[in-house]
Amino acid sequence: GDAGGGDGAPSPVVPSNVQAALEGLRTHGFPNYFGLQRFGANVDAATHEVGAALLRADYPQALRLLLAPSQDDSAEELEARRIFWSTQDAVAALRLLPRRPSVARQLLEGLRDSGSSNVLAALSRLPKNLRSMYLHALQSWVWNHAASERLRRYGCEAAVEGDLVLPPDAVAGGAATGAEIEAVACELDAGGGAALAEEAAGGADGAEGADGSDSGVGKAAKGGDSGPHGLPEPHVVTAEEAAARTYSIEDVVLPLPGTKVVMPQNELAEVYTELLARQRLQPPPLHHK
């Protein structure tokens, strides 16, 4: 609807609309999406796009995104970026760049020391935890879109056939340790064996509840059948369980994409494939091997 009046003034608050929104929130909750901060402030070079480029081993594109101008850049930073992209002269760009530590400085120093054509060496200057962040951002981007599609296609009332849920003893047993979450890593793989991508795919949350709850494979409690890395194996909801409404939407979990995660056994599996294809990535295996 119209967010404001014809003169730009905000529309008056309608109490009945507020009450309806609160009732919907109380009844259905809300998707607890990964927040915008995970994707960075530069809309033209979002962190998940960097992660996708790393996984494709498209290192020049990753460099272009990381050295793209940002609305938060100072005049000196903007000029340094402009000079580099117009001349490929990292030394000249560094002279203008403020001396404080930054991604741009690390990359330009890498290009200065290794040569402007050795993009991989420059990217290797970035700390491993920062490279991991770009991979996590891609996983989060996929998860957010998959969560929206799950709710759009199947609603928010109950688990449907093919959804994933956690075994009750897993949910009751206590949260997985940080080491287990780090271990699962949802080892992202572009199929090309990109060294930086393999190194960067270090830690991840594993999965989230479809309603944004704290349940999920990565945050899963111990117990039940054990999958890779000792994390609980999710249960695939059967047709009979769906008809009996055995599980609620709060029981449903969605995986972060990876090579060793169980995927939903319904239309959402194709959603994951389509989302990865949008980033020119091949889908991971849909089952444990």
Short mmCIF file of C-alpha atoms in Angstrom, two decimals:
data_model
loop_
_atom_site.label_atom_id
_atom_site.label_comp_id
_atom_site.label_asym_id
_atom_site.label_seq_id
_atom_site.Cartn_x
_atom_site.Cartn_y
_atom_site.Cartn_z
CA GLY A 1 0.00 0.00 0.00
CA ASP A 2 0.90 3.68 -0.05
CA ALA A 3 3.54 4.42 2.55
CA GLY A 4 2.61 8.07 2.70
CA GLY A 5 0.18 10.74 1.63
CA GLY A 6 0.34 12.56 -1.66
CA ASP A 7 2.45 15.29 -0.07
CA GLY A 8 5.01 12.82 1.24
CA ALA A 9 3.62 12.83 4.77
CA PRO A 10 3.41 9.44 6.50
CA SER A 11 0.05 7.69 6.47
CA PRO A 12 -1.82 7.67 9.77
CA VAL A 13 -1.49 4.53 11.87
CA VAL A 14 -4.65 2.42 11.71
CA PRO A 15 -5.10 0.60 15.04
CA SER A 16 -6.85 -2.35 13.41
CA ASN A 17 -3.87 -2.88 11.09
CA VAL A 18 -1.46 -2.80 14.01
CA GLN A 19 -3.61 -5.27 15.93
CA ALA A 20 -3.76 -7.62 12.93
CA ALA A 21 0.02 -7.46 12.52
CA LEU A 22 0.58 -8.21 16.20
CA GLU A 23 -1.85 -11.12 16.08
CA GLY A 24 -0.06 -12.55 13.04
CA LEU A 25 3.25 -12.21 14.83
CA ARG A 26 1.87 -13.91 17.93
CA THR A 27 0.30 -16.75 15.94
CA HIS A 28 2.95 -17.43 13.30
CA GLY A 29 6.13 -15.78 14.49
CA PHE A 30 8.47 -14.47 11.80
CA PRO A 31 11.38 -15.74 9.71
CA ASN A 32 14.59 -14.92 11.54
CA TYR A 33 16.61 -14.12 8.44
CA PHE A 34 20.32 -13.53 8.44
CA GLY A 35 20.65 -9.78 8.80
CA LEU A 36 21.78 -7.27 6.22
CA GLN A 37 25.07 -6.71 8.04
CA ARG A 38 26.16 -10.18 6.88
CA PHE A 39 26.07 -8.98 3.28
CA GLY A 40 28.06 -5.77 3.71
CA ALA A 41 27.25 -2.13 3.16
CA ASN A 42 28.26 -1.96 -0.50
CA VAL A 43 25.20 -3.01 -2.50
CA ASP A 44 27.27 -3.10 -5.69
CA ALA A 45 29.78 -5.54 -4.18
CA ALA A 46 27.89 -7.61 -1.63
CA THR A 47 29.90 -10.09 0.42
CA HIS A 48 27.92 -13.08 -0.86
CA GLU A 49 28.91 -12.14 -4.40
CA VAL A 50 32.55 -12.21 -3.31
CA GLY A 51 31.99 -15.64 -1.79
CA ALA A 52 30.46 -16.94 -5.01
CA ALA A 53 33.39 -15.62 -7.04
CA LEU A 54 35.86 -17.35 -4.72
CA LEU A 55 34.01 -20.64 -5.05
CA ARG A 56 34.02 -20.34 -8.84
CA ALA A 57 37.75 -19.65 -8.63
CA ASP A 58 36.96 -16.40 -10.45
CA TYR A 59 39.63 -14.51 -8.59
CA PRO A 60 39.68 -11.44 -10.88
CA GLN A 61 35.97 -10.95 -10.22
CA ALA A 62 36.52 -11.30 -6.47
CA LEU A 63 39.22 -8.63 -6.71
CA ARG A 64 36.93 -6.34 -8.74
CA LEU A 65 34.23 -6.61 -6.11
CA LEU A 66 36.58 -6.07 -3.18
CA LEU A 67 38.19 -3.03 -4.79
CA ALA A 68 34.93 -1.57 -6.06
CA PRO A 69 34.08 1.96 -4.89
CA SER A 70 31.86 2.16 -1.84
CA GLN A 71 29.55 4.89 -0.64
CA ASP A 72 31.50 4.91 2.62
CA ASP A 73 34.84 5.64 0.94
CA SER A 74 36.65 8.88 1.64
CA ALA A 75 37.75 11.07 -1.27
CA GLU A 76 41.26 9.65 -0.98
CA GLU A 77 40.01 6.06 -1.04
CA LEU A 78 37.83 6.71 -4.08
CA GLU A 79 40.75 8.30 -5.93
CA ALA A 80 43.07 5.42 -4.99
CA ARG A 81 40.60 2.89 -6.38
CA ARG A 82 40.10 4.96 -9.53
CA ILE A 83 43.83 5.19 -10.13
CA PHE A 84 44.33 1.47 -9.71
CA TRP A 85 41.55 0.51 -12.09
CA SER A 86 42.63 3.04 -14.69
CA THR A 87 46.37 2.28 -14.54
CA GLN A 88 46.75 -1.09 -12.75
CA ASP A 89 49.43 0.70 -10.72
CA ALA A 90 49.12 -0.61 -7.16
CA VAL A 91 52.05 1.54 -5.94
CA ALA A 92 50.42 4.75 -7.13
CA ALA A 93 47.11 3.74 -5.58
CA LEU A 94 48.77 2.94 -2.26
CA ARG A 95 50.30 6.41 -2.09
CA LEU A 96 46.79 7.88 -1.91
CA LEU A 97 45.19 5.25 0.25
CA PRO A 98 44.94 6.11 3.97
CA ARG A 99 47.48 4.17 6.01
CA ARG A 100 44.94 2.52 8.31
CA PRO A 101 44.48 -1.24 7.83
CA SER A 102 41.83 -2.15 5.29
CA VAL A 103 40.93 -4.83 2.78
CA ALA A 104 41.89 -2.49 -0.04
CA ARG A 105 45.34 -1.87 1.45
CA GLN A 106 46.00 -5.58 1.97
CA LEU A 107 45.00 -6.36 -1.61
CA LEU A 108 46.97 -3.52 -3.15
CA GLU A 109 50.05 -4.41 -1.13
CA GLY A 110 49.69 -7.98 -2.36
CA LEU A 111 49.47 -6.80 -5.97
CA ARG A 112 52.46 -4.52 -5.43
CA ASP A 113 54.57 -7.33 -4.01
CA SER A 114 53.44 -10.16 -6.30
CA GLY A 115 52.59 -8.32 -9.49
CA SER A 116 49.25 -7.03 -10.74
CA SER A 117 48.58 -10.27 -12.62
CA ASN A 118 48.98 -12.47 -9.53
CA VAL A 119 45.50 -11.94 -8.15
CA LEU A 120 45.49 -15.17 -6.17
CA ALA A 121 48.55 -14.11 -4.19
CA ALA A 122 46.89 -10.78 -3.39
CA LEU A 123 43.70 -12.47 -2.20
CA SER A 124 45.79 -14.78 -0.04
CA ARG A 125 46.87 -11.71 1.95
CA LEU A 126 43.38 -11.50 3.42
CA PRO A 127 42.99 -13.21 6.82
CA LYS A 128 41.42 -16.64 6.69
CA ASN A 129 38.53 -15.57 8.92
CA LEU A 130 37.70 -12.79 6.46
CA ARG A 131 37.73 -15.18 3.53
CA SER A 132 35.48 -17.49 5.55
CA MET A 133 33.09 -14.60 6.10
CA TYR A 134 32.54 -14.28 2.36
CA LEU A 135 31.65 -17.98 2.16
CA HIS A 136 29.30 -17.67 5.11
CA ALA A 137 27.61 -14.71 3.44
CA LEU A 138 26.88 -16.84 0.38
CA GLN A 139 25.47 -19.62 2.53
CA SER A 140 23.32 -17.07 4.36
CA TRP A 141 22.05 -15.59 1.09
CA VAL A 142 20.97 -19.03 -0.10
CA TRP A 143 19.35 -19.82 3.26
CA ASN A 144 17.36 -16.57 3.34
CA HIS A 145 15.94 -17.17 -0.13
CA ALA A 146 15.23 -20.84 0.63
CA ALA A 147 13.39 -19.88 3.84
CA SER A 148 11.22 -17.42 1.93
CA GLU A 149 10.42 -20.05 -0.69
CA ARG A 150 9.60 -22.64 1.98
CA LEU A 151 7.02 -20.31 3.50
CA ARG A 152 5.66 -19.16 0.14
CA ARG A 153 5.16 -22.68 -1.20
CA TYR A 154 4.04 -24.54 1.90
CA GLY A 155 2.86 -21.93 4.39
CA CYS A 156 3.77 -21.67 8.05
CA GLU A 157 1.34 -24.04 9.72
CA ALA A 158 3.09 -27.40 9.82
CA ALA A 159 5.84 -29.56 8.36
CA VAL A 160 5.03 -31.02 4.94
CA GLU A 161 6.25 -34.16 3.25
CA GLY A 162 9.95 -33.95 2.46
CA ASP A 163 10.72 -31.28 5.07
CA LEU A 164 13.63 -31.88 7.42
CA VAL A 165 13.18 -31.99 11.19
CA LEU A 166 15.54 -32.91 14.00
CA PRO A 167 15.03 -35.99 16.17
CA PRO A 168 13.40 -35.07 19.51
CA ASP A 169 16.35 -36.41 21.50
CA ALA A 170 18.69 -34.24 19.43
CA VAL A 171 16.71 -31.11 20.22
CA ALA A 172 16.58 -31.99 23.92
CA GLY A 173 20.22 -32.90 24.29
CA GLY A 174 21.86 -29.49 24.30
CA ALA A 175 23.48 -27.33 21.66
CA ALA A 176 26.30 -28.59 19.51
CA THR A 177 29.72 -27.35 20.45
CA GLY A 178 31.45 -24.62 18.52
CA ALA A 179 34.03 -27.18 17.41
CA GLU A 180 31.31 -29.30 15.80
CA ILE A 181 29.86 -26.29 14.04
CA GLU A 182 33.31 -25.35 12.81
CA ALA A 183 33.90 -28.92 11.67
CA VAL A 184 30.76 -29.25 9.59
CA ALA A 185 31.74 -26.12 7.65
CA CYS A 186 29.12 -27.12 5.07
CA GLU A 187 32.15 -27.60 2.87
CA LEU A 188 31.18 -25.52 -0.08
CA ASP A 189 32.57 -26.76 -3.37
CA ALA A 190 32.31 -25.19 -6.78
CA GLY A 191 33.49 -28.41 -8.41
CA GLY A 192 36.74 -26.77 -9.44
CA GLY A 193 38.80 -27.40 -6.33
CA ALA A 194 39.52 -23.74 -5.70
CA ALA A 195 42.23 -23.62 -3.06
CA LEU A 196 41.10 -20.37 -1.51
CA ALA A 197 37.51 -21.55 -1.46
CA GLU A 198 38.43 -24.78 0.26
CA GLU A 199 40.49 -22.92 2.83
CA ALA A 200 37.88 -20.23 3.32
CA ALA A 201 34.98 -22.61 3.91
CA GLY A 202 35.99 -22.98 7.50
CA GLY A 203 33.04 -22.51 9.84
CA ALA A 204 29.31 -22.21 9.45
CA ASP A 205 26.12 -22.53 11.39
CA GLY A 206 25.03 -25.62 9.46
CA ALA A 207 21.30 -24.94 9.40
CA GLU A 208 18.57 -22.83 10.86
CA GLY A 209 14.97 -23.41 11.79
CA ALA A 210 12.62 -22.40 9.00
CA ASP A 211 10.85 -20.13 11.44
CA GLY A 212 14.15 -18.63 12.61
CA SER A 213 14.26 -20.67 15.79
CA ASP A 214 17.52 -21.85 17.28
CA SER A 215 16.99 -25.40 16.08
CA GLY A 216 18.99 -26.57 13.12
CA VAL A 217 21.70 -28.97 12.03
CA GLY A 218 24.56 -26.63 12.78
CA LYS A 219 23.07 -25.49 16.07
CA ALA A 220 21.64 -28.92 16.60
CA ALA A 221 21.64 -30.67 19.85
CA LYS A 222 23.51 -33.91 20.27
CA GLY A 223 21.71 -37.20 20.15
CA GLY A 224 19.89 -39.42 17.72
CA ASP A 225 21.55 -40.86 14.67
CA SER A 226 24.83 -39.23 13.94
CA GLY A 227 25.73 -37.75 10.58
CA PRO A 228 29.09 -36.43 9.41
CA HIS A 229 31.16 -34.77 12.12
CA GLY A 230 28.92 -36.22 14.84
CA LEU A 231 26.03 -33.83 14.17
CA PRO A 232 22.50 -35.27 14.40
CA GLU A 233 21.01 -36.67 11.23
CA PRO A 234 17.80 -34.83 10.30
CA HIS A 235 14.63 -36.81 9.73
CA VAL A 236 12.75 -36.50 6.44
CA VAL A 237 9.03 -36.00 7.10
CA THR A 238 6.93 -38.74 5.55
CA ALA A 239 3.56 -38.36 3.82
CA GLU A 240 1.87 -40.02 6.79
CA GLU A 241 3.54 -37.69 9.27
CA ALA A 242 2.60 -34.66 7.18
CA ALA A 243 -1.05 -35.79 6.99
CA ALA A 244 -1.12 -36.31 10.75
CA ARG A 245 0.58 -32.94 11.30
CA THR A 246 3.12 -34.69 13.48
CA TYR A 247 5.58 -31.80 13.26
CA SER A 248 4.97 -28.07 13.43
CA ILE A 249 6.74 -25.38 11.44
CA GLU A 250 8.92 -24.82 14.51
CA ASP A 251 10.38 -28.30 14.04
CA VAL A 252 11.45 -27.67 10.44
CA VAL A 253 15.12 -26.97 9.72
CA LEU A 254 16.77 -25.80 6.53
CA PRO A 255 20.39 -26.61 5.72
CA LEU A 256 23.07 -24.20 4.71
CA PRO A 257 24.36 -25.45 1.34
CA GLY A 258 27.31 -27.79 1.44
CA THR A 259 28.70 -31.06 0.21
CA LYS A 260 27.77 -33.17 3.23
CA VAL A 261 24.33 -32.01 4.26
CA VAL A 262 20.97 -33.70 3.85
CA MET A 263 18.69 -31.63 1.62
CA PRO A 264 14.88 -31.37 1.82
CA GLN A 265 13.16 -34.07 -0.20
CA ASN A 266 10.55 -31.83 -1.79
CA GLU A 267 10.52 -28.83 -4.14
CA LEU A 268 13.00 -26.99 -1.93
CA ALA A 269 15.82 -29.21 -3.16
CA GLU A 270 15.36 -27.68 -6.61
CA VAL A 271 15.19 -24.22 -5.04
CA TYR A 272 18.70 -24.72 -3.63
CA THR A 273 19.92 -25.83 -7.06
CA GLU A 274 18.37 -22.79 -8.72
CA LEU A 275 19.81 -20.38 -6.17
CA LEU A 276 23.31 -21.77 -6.63
CA ALA A 277 22.88 -21.67 -10.42
CA ARG A 278 22.13 -17.95 -10.13
CA GLN A 279 25.65 -17.61 -8.77
CA ARG A 280 27.00 -19.90 -11.53
CA LEU A 281 27.72 -22.64 -9.01
CA GLN A 282 27.04 -26.34 -9.28
CA PRO A 283 24.75 -27.85 -6.63
CA PRO A 284 26.36 -30.03 -3.98
CA PRO A 285 25.35 -33.67 -3.55
CA LEU A 286 21.85 -33.87 -2.13
CA HIS A 287 22.53 -36.82 0.16
CA HIS A 288 25.23 -38.03 2.46
CA LYS A 289 27.63 -40.44 0.82
#
